[in-house]
Amino acid sequence: MRVLGIDPGTVVTGWGIVEFRDRKFYHIANGCIRTQAKTPLPERLGNIFKSLSKIILEHQPTTASVEEVFVSRNVQSALKLGHARGVAIAAISQGRLPVHEYTALQVKKSVVGYGRAEKAQVQEMVKILLSLPKTASEDASDALAVAMCHINSTPRLNIIKGAKR
Amino acid sequence: MRVLGIDPGTVVTGWGIVEFRDRKFYHIANGCIRTQAKTPLPERLGNIFKSLSKIILEHQPTTASVEEVFVSRNVQSALKLGHARGVAIAAISQGRLPVHEYTALQVKKSVVGYGRAEKAQVQEMVKILLSLPKTASEDASDALAVAMCHINSTPRLNIIKGAKR
């Protein structure tokens, strides 16, 4: 199982790819798609879409995982975040990958063991779990965490039982 | 100039294509992409993306026009609308079309001549301007109106002047 995790944003979109094989996590790649705040929104969204499509083509994930959002500071930031998530889901759909959604609470609980963990704790746990040589950026760490959350949420025991038959 | 107008929504996305040739509007096609409210959001967004991509491929517009949004009832509806707009802009970007944005006020002013016009007035004016045999649905009419708004906002006189040289 190779999972693409995405932490969408109109300014910075974090992404990370984690493979789960022989009951272990393997870090494949991670990064950030940055757009200039002064560039018109449609162009920025187009860049995010193109970059994600390229990443999917290059790393061939088998499934995708995106953080689910319920709350936002205000209507304006909700609209913007919605745009970025919509573009991410369109790129995933274009790549014919199934999409899974997890709340920030689920992601933190799954990776750090505590739903209200700080950003830095997520970064540290992601570094340890994936044996990264150095801490990934906040956005890329969040993306790797949402990918691992999906792996942790997949009923592995059943898969192993099935394989034993 | 052949313009694809889009009125995005997670439940109904209206679309319409208008051609401007010999200083006249020509209606090419219009319709609505409907998604089931009970279908998970990522799947609905994927369907909107695929449908719009197919429409772009079939009708070969040269540019696209989408209604700009500033306000929304609440954070939840802003998030949802943002998703639909993001997906629409991703499909346009995938089709390599330039995107233009107009506020509802600009669209109504341009097509009806009055920025606070009712939905029914927009439908009626769209029907008259495009010589439609019958009134198009509210969402498709809004999409056709945003396409015509872009045509009206393009400095045609300059183009004509340029052609005279």
mmCIF file of C-alpha atoms in Angstrom:
data_model
loop_
_atom_site.group_PDB
_atom_site.id
_atom_site.type_symbol
_atom_site.label_atom_id
_atom_site.label_comp_id
_atom_site.label_asym_id
_atom_site.label_seq_id
_atom_site.Cartn_x
_atom_site.Cartn_y
_atom_site.Cartn_z
ATOM 1 C CA MET A 1 0.000 0.000 0.000
ATOM 2 C CA ARG A 2 1.435 3.352 -1.071
ATOM 3 C CA VAL A 3 -0.454 6.358 0.297
ATOM 4 C CA LEU A 4 -0.355 9.976 -0.843
ATOM 5 C CA GLY A 5 -1.182 12.295 2.065
ATOM 6 C CA ILE A 6 -2.174 15.890 1.340
ATOM 7 C CA ASP A 7 -2.453 18.903 3.643
ATOM 8 C CA PRO A 8 -4.154 21.416 1.328
ATOM 9 C CA GLY A 9 -3.777 25.189 1.470
ATOM 10 C CA THR A 10 -3.901 27.994 -1.102
ATOM 11 C CA VAL A 11 -0.480 29.310 -0.038
ATOM 12 C CA VAL A 12 1.277 26.056 0.973
ATOM 13 C CA THR A 13 0.045 22.551 0.138
ATOM 14 C CA GLY A 14 2.034 19.848 1.936
ATOM 15 C CA TRP A 15 2.287 16.380 0.408
ATOM 16 C CA GLY A 16 3.943 13.145 1.439
ATOM 17 C CA ILE A 17 4.070 9.556 0.259
ATOM 18 C CA VAL A 18 4.344 6.631 2.666
ATOM 19 C CA GLU A 19 4.550 2.970 1.750
ATOM 20 C CA PHE A 20 3.438 0.198 4.075
ATOM 21 C CA ARG A 21 5.153 -3.098 3.395
ATOM 22 C CA ASP A 22 6.158 -6.066 5.618
ATOM 23 C CA ARG A 23 4.294 -4.350 8.478
ATOM 24 C CA LYS A 24 6.625 -1.343 8.295
ATOM 25 C CA PHE A 25 6.302 2.301 7.183
ATOM 26 C CA TYR A 26 8.665 3.501 4.458
ATOM 27 C CA HIS A 27 9.103 7.141 3.557
ATOM 28 C CA ILE A 28 9.017 7.607 -0.231
ATOM 29 C CA ALA A 29 8.946 11.376 -0.723
ATOM 30 C CA ASN A 30 7.561 14.608 0.689
ATOM 31 C CA GLY A 31 7.427 18.258 -0.202
ATOM 32 C CA CYS A 32 5.500 21.498 -0.324
ATOM 33 C CA ILE A 33 3.761 23.214 -3.216
ATOM 34 C CA ARG A 34 4.140 26.926 -2.606
ATOM 35 C CA THR A 35 2.214 29.603 -4.480
ATOM 36 C CA GLN A 36 2.753 33.353 -4.475
ATOM 37 C CA ALA A 37 0.062 35.224 -2.535
ATOM 38 C CA LYS A 38 0.092 37.985 -5.187
ATOM 39 C CA THR A 39 -0.649 35.532 -8.036
ATOM 40 C CA PRO A 40 -4.395 35.405 -8.943
ATOM 41 C CA LEU A 41 -6.239 32.561 -7.168
ATOM 42 C CA PRO A 42 -7.232 30.610 -10.346
ATOM 43 C CA GLU A 43 -3.575 30.511 -11.420
ATOM 44 C CA ARG A 44 -2.463 29.372 -7.952
ATOM 45 C CA LEU A 45 -5.111 26.631 -7.930
ATOM 46 C CA GLY A 46 -4.036 25.581 -11.422
ATOM 47 C CA ASN A 47 -0.434 25.278 -10.199
ATOM 48 C CA ILE A 48 -1.484 23.142 -7.210
ATOM 49 C CA PHE A 49 -3.519 20.880 -9.529
ATOM 50 C CA LYS A 50 -0.643 20.461 -11.999
ATOM 51 C CA SER A 51 1.944 19.825 -9.266
ATOM 52 C CA LEU A 52 -0.220 17.191 -7.547
ATOM 53 C CA SER A 53 -0.982 15.494 -10.887
ATOM 54 C CA LYS A 54 2.773 15.323 -11.577
ATOM 55 C CA ILE A 55 3.497 13.889 -8.096
ATOM 56 C CA ILE A 56 0.816 11.189 -8.597
ATOM 57 C CA LEU A 57 2.251 10.296 -12.001
ATOM 58 C CA GLU A 58 5.820 10.162 -10.664
ATOM 59 C CA HIS A 59 5.269 8.230 -7.416
ATOM 60 C CA GLN A 60 2.270 6.082 -8.400
ATOM 61 C CA PRO A 61 0.463 5.972 -5.025
ATOM 62 C CA THR A 62 -2.378 3.448 -4.743
ATOM 63 C CA THR A 63 -4.614 5.567 -2.527
ATOM 64 C CA ALA A 64 -4.891 9.109 -1.168
ATOM 65 C CA SER A 65 -5.670 10.632 2.198
ATOM 66 C CA VAL A 66 -6.692 14.238 2.905
ATOM 67 C CA GLU A 67 -7.353 16.044 6.151
ATOM 68 C CA GLU A 68 -11.068 16.677 6.683
ATOM 69 C CA VAL A 69 -12.056 20.158 7.826
ATOM 70 C CA PHE A 70 -15.101 21.176 9.807
ATOM 71 C CA VAL A 71 -14.134 24.484 11.266
ATOM 72 C CA SER A 72 -12.393 27.537 9.994
ATOM 73 C CA ARG A 73 -11.643 30.979 11.400
ATOM 74 C CA ASN A 74 -14.131 32.718 9.135
ATOM 75 C CA VAL A 75 -16.100 32.501 5.895
ATOM 76 C CA GLN A 76 -13.231 33.928 3.809
ATOM 77 C CA SER A 77 -10.649 31.425 5.045
ATOM 78 C CA ALA A 78 -13.193 28.580 4.722
ATOM 79 C CA LEU A 79 -13.811 29.533 1.076
ATOM 80 C CA LYS A 80 -10.061 29.589 0.344
ATOM 81 C CA LEU A 81 -9.381 26.311 2.120
ATOM 82 C CA GLY A 82 -12.363 24.769 0.305
ATOM 83 C CA HIS A 83 -10.825 25.787 -3.034
ATOM 84 C CA ALA A 84 -7.495 24.141 -2.177
ATOM 85 C CA ARG A 85 -9.183 20.936 -0.951
ATOM 86 C CA GLY A 86 -11.401 20.839 -4.050
ATOM 87 C CA VAL A 87 -8.362 21.116 -6.313
ATOM 88 C CA ALA A 88 -6.540 18.374 -4.365
ATOM 89 C CA ILE A 89 -9.550 16.046 -4.624
ATOM 90 C CA ALA A 90 -9.856 16.814 -8.363
ATOM 91 C CA ALA A 91 -6.175 15.859 -8.885
ATOM 92 C CA ILE A 92 -6.714 12.621 -6.924
ATOM 93 C CA SER A 93 -9.863 11.857 -8.917
ATOM 94 C CA GLN A 94 -7.992 12.566 -12.173
ATOM 95 C CA GLY A 95 -5.317 10.068 -11.012
ATOM 96 C CA ARG A 96 -8.118 7.521 -10.389
ATOM 97 C CA LEU A 97 -7.138 7.057 -6.736
ATOM 98 C CA PRO A 98 -9.626 6.389 -3.940
ATOM 99 C CA VAL A 99 -9.801 9.320 -1.467
ATOM 100 C CA HIS A 100 -10.037 8.941 2.302
ATOM 101 C CA GLU A 101 -10.652 11.746 4.764
ATOM 102 C CA TYR A 102 -9.547 12.036 8.394
ATOM 103 C CA THR A 103 -10.049 14.838 10.893
ATOM 104 C CA ALA A 104 -7.014 16.552 12.463
ATOM 105 C CA LEU A 105 -8.038 14.868 15.736
ATOM 106 C CA GLN A 106 -7.928 11.397 14.139
ATOM 107 C CA VAL A 107 -4.577 12.121 12.487
ATOM 108 C CA LYS A 108 -2.923 13.350 15.698
ATOM 109 C CA LYS A 109 -4.389 10.526 17.770
ATOM 110 C CA SER A 110 -3.179 7.983 15.231
ATOM 111 C CA VAL A 111 0.366 9.313 14.873
ATOM 112 C CA VAL A 112 1.138 11.010 18.205
ATOM 113 C CA GLY A 113 -1.389 9.141 20.355
ATOM 114 C CA TYR A 114 -2.942 12.386 21.520
ATOM 115 C CA GLY A 115 -5.657 14.291 19.608
ATOM 116 C CA ARG A 116 -4.602 17.744 20.786
ATOM 117 C CA ALA A 117 -0.896 17.360 19.979
ATOM 118 C CA GLU A 118 1.093 20.420 18.868
ATOM 119 C CA LYS A 119 2.455 20.823 15.320
ATOM 120 C CA ALA A 120 6.029 20.244 16.600
ATOM 121 C CA GLN A 121 5.017 16.943 18.250
ATOM 122 C CA VAL A 122 3.537 15.752 14.933
ATOM 123 C CA GLN A 123 6.772 16.718 13.153
ATOM 124 C CA GLU A 124 8.864 14.841 15.712
ATOM 125 C CA MET A 125 6.759 11.658 15.615
ATOM 126 C CA VAL A 126 6.684 11.669 11.806
ATOM 127 C CA LYS A 127 10.494 11.967 11.819
ATOM 128 C CA ILE A 128 10.822 9.005 14.239
ATOM 129 C CA LEU A 129 8.198 6.742 12.603
ATOM 130 C CA LEU A 130 9.630 7.244 9.113
ATOM 131 C CA SER A 131 13.324 7.369 10.210
ATOM 132 C CA LEU A 132 13.769 10.696 8.432
ATOM 133 C CA PRO A 133 17.325 12.120 8.518
ATOM 134 C CA LYS A 134 15.874 15.516 9.515
ATOM 135 C CA THR A 135 12.501 16.962 10.489
ATOM 136 C CA ALA A 136 10.220 17.632 7.512
ATOM 137 C CA SER A 137 8.471 21.005 7.234
ATOM 138 C CA GLU A 138 5.210 21.485 9.180
ATOM 139 C CA ASP A 139 3.008 21.091 6.098
ATOM 140 C CA ALA A 140 4.890 18.088 4.700
ATOM 141 C CA SER A 141 4.854 16.457 8.174
ATOM 142 C CA ASP A 142 1.086 16.935 8.386
ATOM 143 C CA ALA A 143 0.731 15.334 4.946
ATOM 144 C CA LEU A 144 2.924 12.348 5.929
ATOM 145 C CA ALA A 145 0.889 12.039 9.151
ATOM 146 C CA VAL A 146 -2.444 11.921 7.300
ATOM 147 C CA ALA A 147 -0.973 9.220 5.007
ATOM 148 C CA MET A 148 0.114 7.147 8.038
ATOM 149 C CA CYS A 149 -3.267 7.725 9.692
ATOM 150 C CA HIS A 150 -4.916 6.053 6.709
ATOM 151 C CA ILE A 151 -2.545 3.083 6.941
ATOM 152 C CA ASN A 152 -3.222 2.784 10.688
ATOM 153 C CA SER A 153 -6.975 2.964 10.043
ATOM 154 C CA THR A 154 -6.943 0.167 7.457
ATOM 155 C CA PRO A 155 -7.965 -3.149 9.038
ATOM 156 C CA ARG A 156 -4.560 -4.772 8.587
ATOM 157 C CA LEU A 157 -5.264 -7.779 10.784
ATOM 158 C CA ASN A 158 -8.014 -8.831 8.405
ATOM 159 C CA ILE A 159 -5.636 -8.494 5.469
ATOM 160 C CA ILE A 160 -3.057 -10.654 7.275
ATOM 161 C CA LYS A 161 -5.748 -13.205 8.195
ATOM 162 C CA GLY A 162 -6.897 -13.239 4.575
ATOM 163 C CA ALA A 163 -3.323 -13.871 3.407
ATOM 164 C CA LYS A 164 -2.994 -16.846 5.747
ATOM 165 C CA ARG A 165 -5.823 -18.731 4.109
ATOM 166 C CA MET B 1 -14.601 33.740 -28.874
ATOM 167 C CA ARG B 2 -16.306 30.720 -27.299
ATOM 168 C CA VAL B 3 -16.837 31.054 -23.549
ATOM 169 C CA LEU B 4 -17.625 28.370 -20.987
ATOM 170 C CA GLY B 5 -19.541 29.865 -18.059
ATOM 171 C CA ILE B 6 -19.762 27.912 -14.806
ATOM 172 C CA ASP B 7 -22.015 28.384 -11.773
ATOM 173 C CA PRO B 8 -20.392 25.959 -9.294
ATOM 174 C CA GLY B 9 -22.152 24.114 -6.494
ATOM 175 C CA THR B 10 -21.638 20.769 -4.752
ATOM 176 C CA VAL B 11 -25.244 19.707 -5.459
ATOM 177 C CA VAL B 12 -25.881 21.408 -8.817
ATOM 178 C CA THR B 13 -23.196 22.916 -11.058
ATOM 179 C CA GLY B 14 -24.666 24.889 -13.960
ATOM 180 C CA TRP B 15 -22.679 25.280 -17.165
ATOM 181 C CA GLY B 16 -23.250 27.052 -20.459
ATOM 182 C CA ILE B 17 -21.329 27.808 -23.618
ATOM 183 C CA VAL B 18 -21.785 31.017 -25.568
ATOM 184 C CA GLU B 19 -20.033 31.983 -28.778
ATOM 185 C CA PHE B 20 -19.504 35.594 -29.844
ATOM 186 C CA ARG B 21 -19.123 35.999 -33.577
ATOM 187 C CA ASP B 22 -19.998 38.836 -36.015
ATOM 188 C CA ARG B 23 -20.913 40.950 -32.973
ATOM 189 C CA LYS B 24 -23.645 38.482 -31.977
ATOM 190 C CA PHE B 25 -24.160 35.982 -29.156
ATOM 191 C CA TYR B 26 -24.786 32.367 -30.151
ATOM 192 C CA HIS B 27 -25.956 29.713 -27.713
ATOM 193 C CA ILE B 28 -23.921 26.530 -28.108
ATOM 194 C CA ALA B 29 -25.002 24.345 -25.192
ATOM 195 C CA ASN B 30 -26.013 24.412 -21.533
ATOM 196 C CA GLY B 31 -26.796 21.990 -18.765
ATOM 197 C CA CYS B 32 -26.526 21.037 -15.121
ATOM 198 C CA ILE B 33 -24.240 18.553 -13.388
ATOM 199 C CA ARG B 34 -26.258 17.084 -10.537
ATOM 200 C CA THR B 35 -24.766 15.042 -7.718
ATOM 201 C CA GLN B 36 -26.575 13.026 -5.064
ATOM 202 C CA ALA B 37 -26.424 14.650 -1.619
ATOM 203 C CA LYS B 38 -25.970 11.216 -0.020
ATOM 204 C CA THR B 39 -22.861 10.428 -2.145
ATOM 205 C CA PRO B 40 -19.579 11.167 -0.293
ATOM 206 C CA LEU B 41 -18.172 14.630 -1.095
ATOM 207 C CA PRO B 42 -14.907 13.428 -2.750
ATOM 208 C CA GLU B 43 -16.912 11.264 -5.157
ATOM 209 C CA ARG B 44 -19.293 14.137 -5.956
ATOM 210 C CA LEU B 45 -16.347 16.461 -6.593
ATOM 211 C CA GLY B 46 -14.737 13.790 -8.797
ATOM 212 C CA ASN B 47 -17.954 13.574 -10.840
ATOM 213 C CA ILE B 48 -18.102 17.366 -11.278
ATOM 214 C CA PHE B 49 -14.454 17.379 -12.398
ATOM 215 C CA LYS B 50 -14.973 14.556 -14.917
ATOM 216 C CA SER B 51 -18.189 16.066 -16.310
ATOM 217 C CA LEU B 52 -16.607 19.507 -16.784
ATOM 218 C CA SER B 53 -13.503 17.964 -18.398
ATOM 219 C CA LYS B 54 -15.784 16.102 -20.845
ATOM 220 C CA ILE B 55 -17.761 19.292 -21.638
ATOM 221 C CA ILE B 56 -14.507 21.200 -22.342
ATOM 222 C CA LEU B 57 -13.276 18.396 -24.619
ATOM 223 C CA GLU B 58 -16.590 18.206 -26.481
ATOM 224 C CA HIS B 59 -17.320 21.907 -26.992
ATOM 225 C CA GLN B 60 -13.762 23.294 -27.178
ATOM 226 C CA PRO B 61 -14.328 26.687 -25.506
ATOM 227 C CA THR B 62 -11.460 29.174 -25.804
ATOM 228 C CA THR B 63 -11.897 30.740 -22.377
ATOM 229 C CA ALA B 64 -13.806 30.201 -19.129
ATOM 230 C CA SER B 65 -15.716 32.440 -16.759
ATOM 231 C CA VAL B 66 -16.738 31.615 -13.177
ATOM 232 C CA GLU B 67 -18.790 33.578 -10.666
ATOM 233 C CA GLU B 68 -16.610 35.056 -7.920
ATOM 234 C CA VAL B 69 -17.843 34.651 -4.361
ATOM 235 C CA PHE B 70 -17.118 36.867 -1.379
ATOM 236 C CA VAL B 71 -19.902 36.048 1.002
ATOM 237 C CA SER B 72 -21.601 32.921 2.150
ATOM 238 C CA ARG B 73 -24.221 32.096 4.752
ATOM 239 C CA ASN B 74 -21.762 30.376 7.063
ATOM 240 C CA VAL B 75 -18.390 28.651 7.304
ATOM 241 C CA GLN B 76 -19.833 25.243 6.352
ATOM 242 C CA SER B 77 -21.502 26.461 3.156
ATOM 243 C CA ALA B 78 -18.394 28.542 2.302
ATOM 244 C CA LEU B 79 -16.219 25.417 2.622
ATOM 245 C CA LYS B 80 -18.567 23.424 0.356
ATOM 246 C CA LEU B 81 -18.859 26.167 -2.246
ATOM 247 C CA GLY B 82 -15.067 26.580 -2.153
ATOM 248 C CA HIS B 83 -14.665 22.877 -2.939
ATOM 249 C CA ALA B 84 -16.964 23.110 -5.971
ATOM 250 C CA ARG B 85 -15.235 26.257 -7.264
ATOM 251 C CA GLY B 86 -11.803 24.669 -6.744
ATOM 252 C CA VAL B 87 -12.838 21.617 -8.754
ATOM 253 C CA ALA B 88 -14.264 23.814 -11.547
ATOM 254 C CA ILE B 89 -11.044 25.850 -11.714
ATOM 255 C CA ALA B 90 -8.967 22.626 -11.741
ATOM 256 C CA ALA B 91 -11.003 21.305 -14.717
ATOM 257 C CA ILE B 92 -10.516 24.626 -16.543
ATOM 258 C CA SER B 93 -6.789 24.580 -15.769
ATOM 259 C CA GLN B 94 -6.572 20.967 -16.982
ATOM 260 C CA GLY B 95 -8.234 22.106 -20.240
ATOM 261 C CA ARG B 96 -5.591 24.873 -20.522
ATOM 262 C CA LEU B 97 -8.206 27.634 -20.662
ATOM 263 C CA PRO B 98 -7.749 31.084 -19.163
ATOM 264 C CA VAL B 99 -10.132 31.694 -16.214
ATOM 265 C CA HIS B 100 -11.963 34.936 -15.563
ATOM 266 C CA GLU B 101 -13.974 35.769 -12.464
ATOM 267 C CA TYR B 102 -16.967 38.081 -12.100
ATOM 268 C CA THR B 103 -19.057 38.907 -9.062
ATOM 269 C CA ALA B 104 -22.828 38.209 -9.110
ATOM 270 C CA LEU B 105 -23.304 41.992 -9.163
ATOM 271 C CA GLN B 106 -21.171 42.358 -12.297
ATOM 272 C CA VAL B 107 -22.947 39.455 -14.007
ATOM 273 C CA LYS B 108 -26.452 40.791 -13.303
ATOM 274 C CA LYS B 109 -25.476 44.352 -14.238
ATOM 275 C CA SER B 110 -23.974 43.114 -17.484
ATOM 276 C CA VAL B 111 -26.851 40.868 -18.549
ATOM 277 C CA VAL B 112 -29.947 42.412 -16.948
ATOM 278 C CA GLY B 113 -28.623 45.950 -16.519
ATOM 279 C CA TYR B 114 -29.378 45.900 -12.797
ATOM 280 C CA GLY B 115 -27.028 44.440 -10.162
ATOM 281 C CA ARG B 116 -29.774 43.327 -7.780
ATOM 282 C CA ALA B 117 -31.870 41.488 -10.402
ATOM 283 C CA GLU B 118 -33.830 38.403 -9.347
ATOM 284 C CA LYS B 119 -32.964 34.892 -10.565
ATOM 285 C CA ALA B 120 -36.085 34.860 -12.792
ATOM 286 C CA GLN B 121 -35.065 38.140 -14.472
ATOM 287 C CA VAL B 122 -31.635 36.642 -15.275
ATOM 288 C CA GLN B 123 -33.340 33.551 -16.748
ATOM 289 C CA GLU B 124 -35.626 35.718 -18.890
ATOM 290 C CA MET B 125 -32.816 37.965 -20.204
ATOM 291 C CA VAL B 126 -30.598 34.959 -20.971
ATOM 292 C CA LYS B 127 -33.495 33.421 -22.934
ATOM 293 C CA ILE B 128 -34.003 36.648 -24.939
ATOM 294 C CA LEU B 129 -30.301 37.417 -25.570
ATOM 295 C CA LEU B 130 -29.556 33.886 -26.749
ATOM 296 C CA SER B 131 -32.908 33.322 -28.541
ATOM 297 C CA LEU B 132 -33.474 30.149 -26.542
ATOM 298 C CA PRO B 133 -36.654 28.213 -27.453
ATOM 299 C CA LYS B 134 -37.441 27.893 -23.722
ATOM 300 C CA THR B 135 -36.091 29.207 -20.428
ATOM 301 C CA ALA B 136 -32.981 27.369 -19.224
ATOM 302 C CA SER B 137 -32.823 26.161 -15.600
ATOM 303 C CA GLU B 138 -31.732 28.685 -12.931
ATOM 304 C CA ASP B 139 -28.215 27.244 -12.630
ATOM 305 C CA ALA B 140 -27.653 26.891 -16.388
ATOM 306 C CA SER B 141 -29.011 30.442 -16.925
ATOM 307 C CA ASP B 142 -26.565 31.783 -14.321
ATOM 308 C CA ALA B 143 -23.727 29.961 -16.126
ATOM 309 C CA LEU B 144 -24.765 31.372 -19.527
ATOM 310 C CA ALA B 145 -25.008 34.834 -17.918
ATOM 311 C CA VAL B 146 -21.464 34.660 -16.488
ATOM 312 C CA ALA B 147 -20.213 33.597 -19.964
ATOM 313 C CA MET B 148 -21.958 36.603 -21.579
ATOM 314 C CA CYS B 149 -20.659 38.874 -18.815
ATOM 315 C CA HIS B 150 -17.113 37.933 -19.835
ATOM 316 C CA ILE B 151 -17.859 38.678 -23.495
ATOM 317 C CA ASN B 152 -19.392 42.050 -22.534
ATOM 318 C CA SER B 153 -16.348 42.833 -20.372
ATOM 319 C CA THR B 154 -13.836 42.126 -23.143
ATOM 320 C CA PRO B 155 -12.729 45.372 -24.804
ATOM 321 C CA ARG B 156 -14.306 44.567 -28.151
ATOM 322 C CA LEU B 157 -13.974 48.076 -29.558
ATOM 323 C CA ASN B 158 -10.209 47.804 -29.261
ATOM 324 C CA ILE B 159 -10.297 44.468 -31.068
ATOM 325 C CA ILE B 160 -12.369 46.004 -33.885
ATOM 326 C CA LYS B 161 -10.045 49.020 -34.029
ATOM 327 C CA GLY B 162 -7.075 46.651 -34.176
ATOM 328 C CA ALA B 163 -8.646 44.733 -37.050
ATOM 329 C CA LYS B 164 -9.097 47.953 -39.052
ATOM 330 C CA ARG B 165 -5.377 48.685 -39.098
#
